[in-house]
CSV table of C-alpha atoms in Angstrom, one decimal:
chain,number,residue,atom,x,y,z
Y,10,UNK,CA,0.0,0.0,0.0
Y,11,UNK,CA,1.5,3.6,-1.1
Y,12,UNK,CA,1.6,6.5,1.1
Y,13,UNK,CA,-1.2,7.8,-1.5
Y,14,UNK,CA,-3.8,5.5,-0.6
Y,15,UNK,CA,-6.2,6.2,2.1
Y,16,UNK,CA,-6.3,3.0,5.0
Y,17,UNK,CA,-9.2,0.4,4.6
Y,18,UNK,CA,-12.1,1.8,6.7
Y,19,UNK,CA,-12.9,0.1,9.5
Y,20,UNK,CA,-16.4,-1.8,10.0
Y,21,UNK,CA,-19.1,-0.4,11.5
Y,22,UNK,CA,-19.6,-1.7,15.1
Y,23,UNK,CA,-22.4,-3.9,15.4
Y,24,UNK,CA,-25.3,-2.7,16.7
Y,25,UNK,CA,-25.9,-2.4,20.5
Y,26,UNK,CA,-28.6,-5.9,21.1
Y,27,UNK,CA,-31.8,-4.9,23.4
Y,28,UNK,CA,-32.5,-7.8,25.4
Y,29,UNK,CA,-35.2,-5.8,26.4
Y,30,UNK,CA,-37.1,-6.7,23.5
Y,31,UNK,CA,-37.0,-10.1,23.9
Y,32,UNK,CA,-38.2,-9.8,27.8
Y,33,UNK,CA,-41.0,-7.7,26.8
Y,34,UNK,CA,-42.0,-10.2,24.1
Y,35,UNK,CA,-42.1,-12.9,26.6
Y,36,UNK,CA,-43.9,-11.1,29.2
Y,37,UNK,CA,-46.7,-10.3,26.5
Y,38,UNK,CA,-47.1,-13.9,26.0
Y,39,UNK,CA,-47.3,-15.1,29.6
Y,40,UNK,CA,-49.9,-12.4,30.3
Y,41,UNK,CA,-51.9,-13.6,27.0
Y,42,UNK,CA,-51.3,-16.9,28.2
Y,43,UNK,CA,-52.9,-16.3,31.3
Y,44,UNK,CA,-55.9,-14.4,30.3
Y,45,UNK,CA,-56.7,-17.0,27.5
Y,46,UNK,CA,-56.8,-19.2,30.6
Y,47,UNK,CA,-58.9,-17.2,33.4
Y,48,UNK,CA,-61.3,-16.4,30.0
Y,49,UNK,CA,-61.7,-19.9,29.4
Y,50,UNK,CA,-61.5,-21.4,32.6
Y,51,UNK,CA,-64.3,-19.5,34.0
Y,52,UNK,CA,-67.0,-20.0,31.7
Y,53,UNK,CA,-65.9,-23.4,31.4
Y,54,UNK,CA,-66.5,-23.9,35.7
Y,55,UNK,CA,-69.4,-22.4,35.4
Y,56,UNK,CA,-71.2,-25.1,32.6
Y,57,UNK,CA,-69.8,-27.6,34.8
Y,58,UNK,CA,-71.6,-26.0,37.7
Y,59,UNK,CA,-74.7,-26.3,35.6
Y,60,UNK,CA,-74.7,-29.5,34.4
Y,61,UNK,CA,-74.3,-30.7,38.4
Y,62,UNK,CA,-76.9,-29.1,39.6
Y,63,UNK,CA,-79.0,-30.7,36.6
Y,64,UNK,CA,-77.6,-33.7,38.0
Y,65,UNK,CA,-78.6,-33.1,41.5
Y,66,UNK,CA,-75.3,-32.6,42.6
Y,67,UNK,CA,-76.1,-29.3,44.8
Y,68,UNK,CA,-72.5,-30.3,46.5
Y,69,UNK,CA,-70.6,-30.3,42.9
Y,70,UNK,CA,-72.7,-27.5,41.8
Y,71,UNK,CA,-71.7,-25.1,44.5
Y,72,UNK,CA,-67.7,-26.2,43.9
Y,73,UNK,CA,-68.0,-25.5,40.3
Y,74,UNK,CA,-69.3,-22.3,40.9
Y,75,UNK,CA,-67.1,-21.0,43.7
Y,76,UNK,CA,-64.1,-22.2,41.5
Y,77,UNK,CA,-65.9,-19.6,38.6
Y,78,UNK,CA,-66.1,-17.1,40.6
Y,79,UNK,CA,-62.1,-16.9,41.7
Y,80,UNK,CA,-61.5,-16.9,37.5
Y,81,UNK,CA,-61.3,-13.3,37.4
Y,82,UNK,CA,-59.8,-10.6,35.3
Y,83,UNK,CA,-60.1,-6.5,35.5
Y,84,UNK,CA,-63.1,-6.1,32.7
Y,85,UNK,CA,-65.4,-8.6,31.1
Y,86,UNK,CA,-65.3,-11.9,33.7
Y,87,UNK,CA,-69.4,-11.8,33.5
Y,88,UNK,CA,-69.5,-15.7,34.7
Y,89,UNK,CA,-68.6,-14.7,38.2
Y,90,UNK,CA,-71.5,-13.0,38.9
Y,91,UNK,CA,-73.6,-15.2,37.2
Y,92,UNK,CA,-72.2,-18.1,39.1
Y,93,UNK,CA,-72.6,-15.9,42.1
Y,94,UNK,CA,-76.2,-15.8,41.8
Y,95,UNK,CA,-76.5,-19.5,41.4
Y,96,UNK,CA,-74.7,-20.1,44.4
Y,97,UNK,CA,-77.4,-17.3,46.1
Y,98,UNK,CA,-80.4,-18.8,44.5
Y,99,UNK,CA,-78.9,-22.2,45.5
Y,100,UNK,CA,-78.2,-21.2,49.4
Y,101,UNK,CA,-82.1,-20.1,49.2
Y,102,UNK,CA,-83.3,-23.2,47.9
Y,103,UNK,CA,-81.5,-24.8,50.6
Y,104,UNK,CA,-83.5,-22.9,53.4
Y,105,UNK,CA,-86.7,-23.0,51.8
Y,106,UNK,CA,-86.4,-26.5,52.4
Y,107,UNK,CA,-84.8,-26.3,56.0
Y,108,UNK,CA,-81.5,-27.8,54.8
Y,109,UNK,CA,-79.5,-25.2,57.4
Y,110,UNK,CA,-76.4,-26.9,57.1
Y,111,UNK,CA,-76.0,-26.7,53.3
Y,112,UNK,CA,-77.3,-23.2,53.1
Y,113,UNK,CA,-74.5,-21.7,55.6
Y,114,UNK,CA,-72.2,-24.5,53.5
Y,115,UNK,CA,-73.4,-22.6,50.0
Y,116,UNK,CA,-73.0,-19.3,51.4
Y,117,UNK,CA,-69.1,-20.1,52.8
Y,118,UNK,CA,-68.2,-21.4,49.4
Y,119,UNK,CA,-69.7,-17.8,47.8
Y,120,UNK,CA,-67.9,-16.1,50.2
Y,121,UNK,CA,-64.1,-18.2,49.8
Y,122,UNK,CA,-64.7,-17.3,46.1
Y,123,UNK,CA,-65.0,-13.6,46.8
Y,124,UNK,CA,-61.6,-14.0,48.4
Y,125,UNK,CA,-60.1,-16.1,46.0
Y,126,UNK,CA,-60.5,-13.7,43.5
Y,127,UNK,CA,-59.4,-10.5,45.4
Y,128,UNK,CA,-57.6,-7.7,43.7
Y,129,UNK,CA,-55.1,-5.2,44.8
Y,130,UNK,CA,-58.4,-3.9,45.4
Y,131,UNK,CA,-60.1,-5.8,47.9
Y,132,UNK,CA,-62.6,-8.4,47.6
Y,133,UNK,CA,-65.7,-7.1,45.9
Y,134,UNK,CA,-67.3,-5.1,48.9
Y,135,UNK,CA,-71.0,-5.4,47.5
Y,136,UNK,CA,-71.6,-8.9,47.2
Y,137,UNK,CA,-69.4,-9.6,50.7
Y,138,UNK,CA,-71.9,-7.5,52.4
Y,139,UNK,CA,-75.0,-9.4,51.0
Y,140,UNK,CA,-73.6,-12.5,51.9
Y,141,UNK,CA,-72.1,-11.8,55.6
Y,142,UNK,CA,-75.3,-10.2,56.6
Y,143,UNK,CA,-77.4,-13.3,56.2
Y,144,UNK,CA,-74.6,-15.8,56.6
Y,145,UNK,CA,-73.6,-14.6,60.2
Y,146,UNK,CA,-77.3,-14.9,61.5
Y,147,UNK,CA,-77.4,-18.4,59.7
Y,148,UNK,CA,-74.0,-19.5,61.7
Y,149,UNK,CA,-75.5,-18.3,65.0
Y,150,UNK,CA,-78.9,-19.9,64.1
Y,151,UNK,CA,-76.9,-23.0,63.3
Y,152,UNK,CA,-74.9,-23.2,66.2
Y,153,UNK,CA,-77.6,-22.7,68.7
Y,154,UNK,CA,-79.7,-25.8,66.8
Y,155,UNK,CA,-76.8,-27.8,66.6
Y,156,UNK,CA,-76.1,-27.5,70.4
Y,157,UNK,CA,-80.0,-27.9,71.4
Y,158,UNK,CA,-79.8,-30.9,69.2
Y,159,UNK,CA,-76.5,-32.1,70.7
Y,160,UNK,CA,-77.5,-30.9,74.6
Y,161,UNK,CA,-74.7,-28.8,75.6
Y,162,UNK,CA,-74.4,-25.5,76.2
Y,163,UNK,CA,-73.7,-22.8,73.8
Y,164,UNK,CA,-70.1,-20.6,74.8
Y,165,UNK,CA,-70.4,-17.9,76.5
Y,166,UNK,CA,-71.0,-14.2,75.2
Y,167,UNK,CA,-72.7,-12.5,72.4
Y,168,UNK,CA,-72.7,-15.0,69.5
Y,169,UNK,CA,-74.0,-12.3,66.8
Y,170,UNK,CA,-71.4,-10.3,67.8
Y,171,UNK,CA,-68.4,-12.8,67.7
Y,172,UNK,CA,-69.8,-13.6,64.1
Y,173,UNK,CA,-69.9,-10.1,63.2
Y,174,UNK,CA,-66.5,-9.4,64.2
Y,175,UNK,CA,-64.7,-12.7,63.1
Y,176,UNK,CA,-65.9,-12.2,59.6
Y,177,UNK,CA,-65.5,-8.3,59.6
Y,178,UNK,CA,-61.3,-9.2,60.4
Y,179,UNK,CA,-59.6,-9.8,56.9
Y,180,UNK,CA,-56.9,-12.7,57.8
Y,181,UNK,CA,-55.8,-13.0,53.8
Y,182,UNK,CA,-52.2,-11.3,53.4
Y,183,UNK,CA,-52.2,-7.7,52.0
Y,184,UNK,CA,-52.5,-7.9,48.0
Y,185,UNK,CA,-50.2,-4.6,47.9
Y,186,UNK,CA,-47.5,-5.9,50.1
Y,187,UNK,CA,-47.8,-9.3,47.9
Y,188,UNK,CA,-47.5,-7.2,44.9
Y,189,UNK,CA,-44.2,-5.5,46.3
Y,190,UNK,CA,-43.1,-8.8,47.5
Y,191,UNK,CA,-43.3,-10.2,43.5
Y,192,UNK,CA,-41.3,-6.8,41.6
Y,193,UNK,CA,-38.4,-7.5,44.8
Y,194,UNK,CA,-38.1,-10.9,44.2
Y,195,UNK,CA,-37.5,-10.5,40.1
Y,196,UNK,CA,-35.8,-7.0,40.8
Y,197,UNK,CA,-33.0,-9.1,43.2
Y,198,UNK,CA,-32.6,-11.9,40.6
Y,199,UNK,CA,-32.5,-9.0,37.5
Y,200,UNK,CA,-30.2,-7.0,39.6
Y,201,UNK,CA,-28.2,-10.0,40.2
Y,202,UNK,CA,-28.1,-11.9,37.3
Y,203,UNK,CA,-27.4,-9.0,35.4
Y,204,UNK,CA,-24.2,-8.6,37.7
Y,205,UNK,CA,-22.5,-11.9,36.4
Y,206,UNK,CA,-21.9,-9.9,33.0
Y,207,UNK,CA,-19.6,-7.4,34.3
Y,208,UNK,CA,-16.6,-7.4,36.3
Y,209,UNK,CA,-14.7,-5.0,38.8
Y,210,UNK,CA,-16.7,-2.1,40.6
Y,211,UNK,CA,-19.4,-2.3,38.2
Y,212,UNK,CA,-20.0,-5.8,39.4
Y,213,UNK,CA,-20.0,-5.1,43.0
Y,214,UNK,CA,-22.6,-1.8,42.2
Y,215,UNK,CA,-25.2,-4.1,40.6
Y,216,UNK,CA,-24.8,-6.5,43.8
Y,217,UNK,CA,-24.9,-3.8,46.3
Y,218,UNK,CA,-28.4,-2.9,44.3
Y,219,UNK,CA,-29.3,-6.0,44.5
Y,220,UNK,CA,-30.0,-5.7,48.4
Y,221,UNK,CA,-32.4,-3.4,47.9
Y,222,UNK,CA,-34.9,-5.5,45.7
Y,223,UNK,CA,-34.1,-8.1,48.3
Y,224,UNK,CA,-34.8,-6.8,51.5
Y,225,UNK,CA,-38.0,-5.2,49.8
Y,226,UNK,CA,-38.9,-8.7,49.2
Y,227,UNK,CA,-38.0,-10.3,52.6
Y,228,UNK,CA,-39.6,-7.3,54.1
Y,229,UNK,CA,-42.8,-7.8,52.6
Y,230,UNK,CA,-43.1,-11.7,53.3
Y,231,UNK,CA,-42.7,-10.9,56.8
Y,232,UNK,CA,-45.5,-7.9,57.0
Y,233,UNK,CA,-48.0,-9.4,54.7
């Protein structure tokens, strides 16, 4: 090569990859994924439901139904309340019939449904109220039969009011502290994973990040 001609140019550096990409993809497919199934799942509990109760199966019925009910997403998951009307016109049946036992048994199944498909939200506070305001005097009514039946006496104290109270307590864990405890945990293994492809300080920054993620995680198990 003369002094006259210019030097090969160099090639063009590749172009940075975006990994991000490729997560986002794969998020958008899990959360299809999942709503395909909730959207499927909960009409499909709540034909099964039906076809029990066509059966006879008041038992099966009510479990079908309760299982439709926790299918839930944000907009268009009509089947719960349809399935929580059955399981309201059910629990009426029941007591037309003096069949106590399985009313308050239809009622707790409505009820563990509500819960099962809380949001960050709460559980919906309209149809709790319907049911804890006839399922609390059922439990006391209950209670008092089984004990005349059985001949021993009841406990001692207000029974209305230890019904009212117990089932005015929420027990389940808080949904936002569950939420917080979720973005730590994948925020410590990003954090960290993300750590193994450097070396020197950068390394050690990423890890020393990586506590925080993790004790927002640990934290949030414990309070929950």
């Amino acid at each position: 090569m003369t002094s006259s001609e210019a030097p090969a140019a160099a090639p063009a550096p590749a172009p940075p990859r975006r990994p991000w990409r490729l997560w986002a993809a794969a998020a958008a497919v899990v959360l299809l994924g999942v709503v395909l199934r909730v959207a499927v799942s909960g009409p499909a509990a709540l034909h099964r439901g039906d076809e029990a109760l066509t059966r006879g199966d008041e038992l099966v019925a009510a479990l079908e139904w309760r299982a439709a009910i926790s299918w839930t997403l944000p907009v268009g998951a009509t089947w719960r309340d349809e399935a929580a009307e059955r399981l309201w016109k059910l629990h009426e049946a029941q007591l037309a019939r003096g069949d106590l036992p399985d009313a308050v048994q239809t009622l707790t199944l409505l009820r563990a449904g509500l819960f099962a498909s809380r949001t960050l939200l709460g559980v919906d506070p309209d149809w709790r109220a319907r049911v804890d305001a006839v399922l609390v005097p059922l439990l006391v009514r209950w209670e008092a039969e089984a004990a005349a039946t059985e001949q021993r006496p009841l406990p001692d104290g207000d029974r209305l009011a230890y019904y009212q109270a117990r089932y005015a307590s929420d027990w389940m864990p808080n949904p936002w502290l569950g939420l917080l405890a979720v973005l730590g945990f994948f925020g410590w293994l990003a954090l960290t994973f993300s750590a193994t492809a450097h070396d020197g300080p950068a390394r050690w920054r990423r890890l020393g990040l990586s506590a925080l993620p993790f004790a927002a995680f640990a934290l949030s198990l414990a309070y929950a």
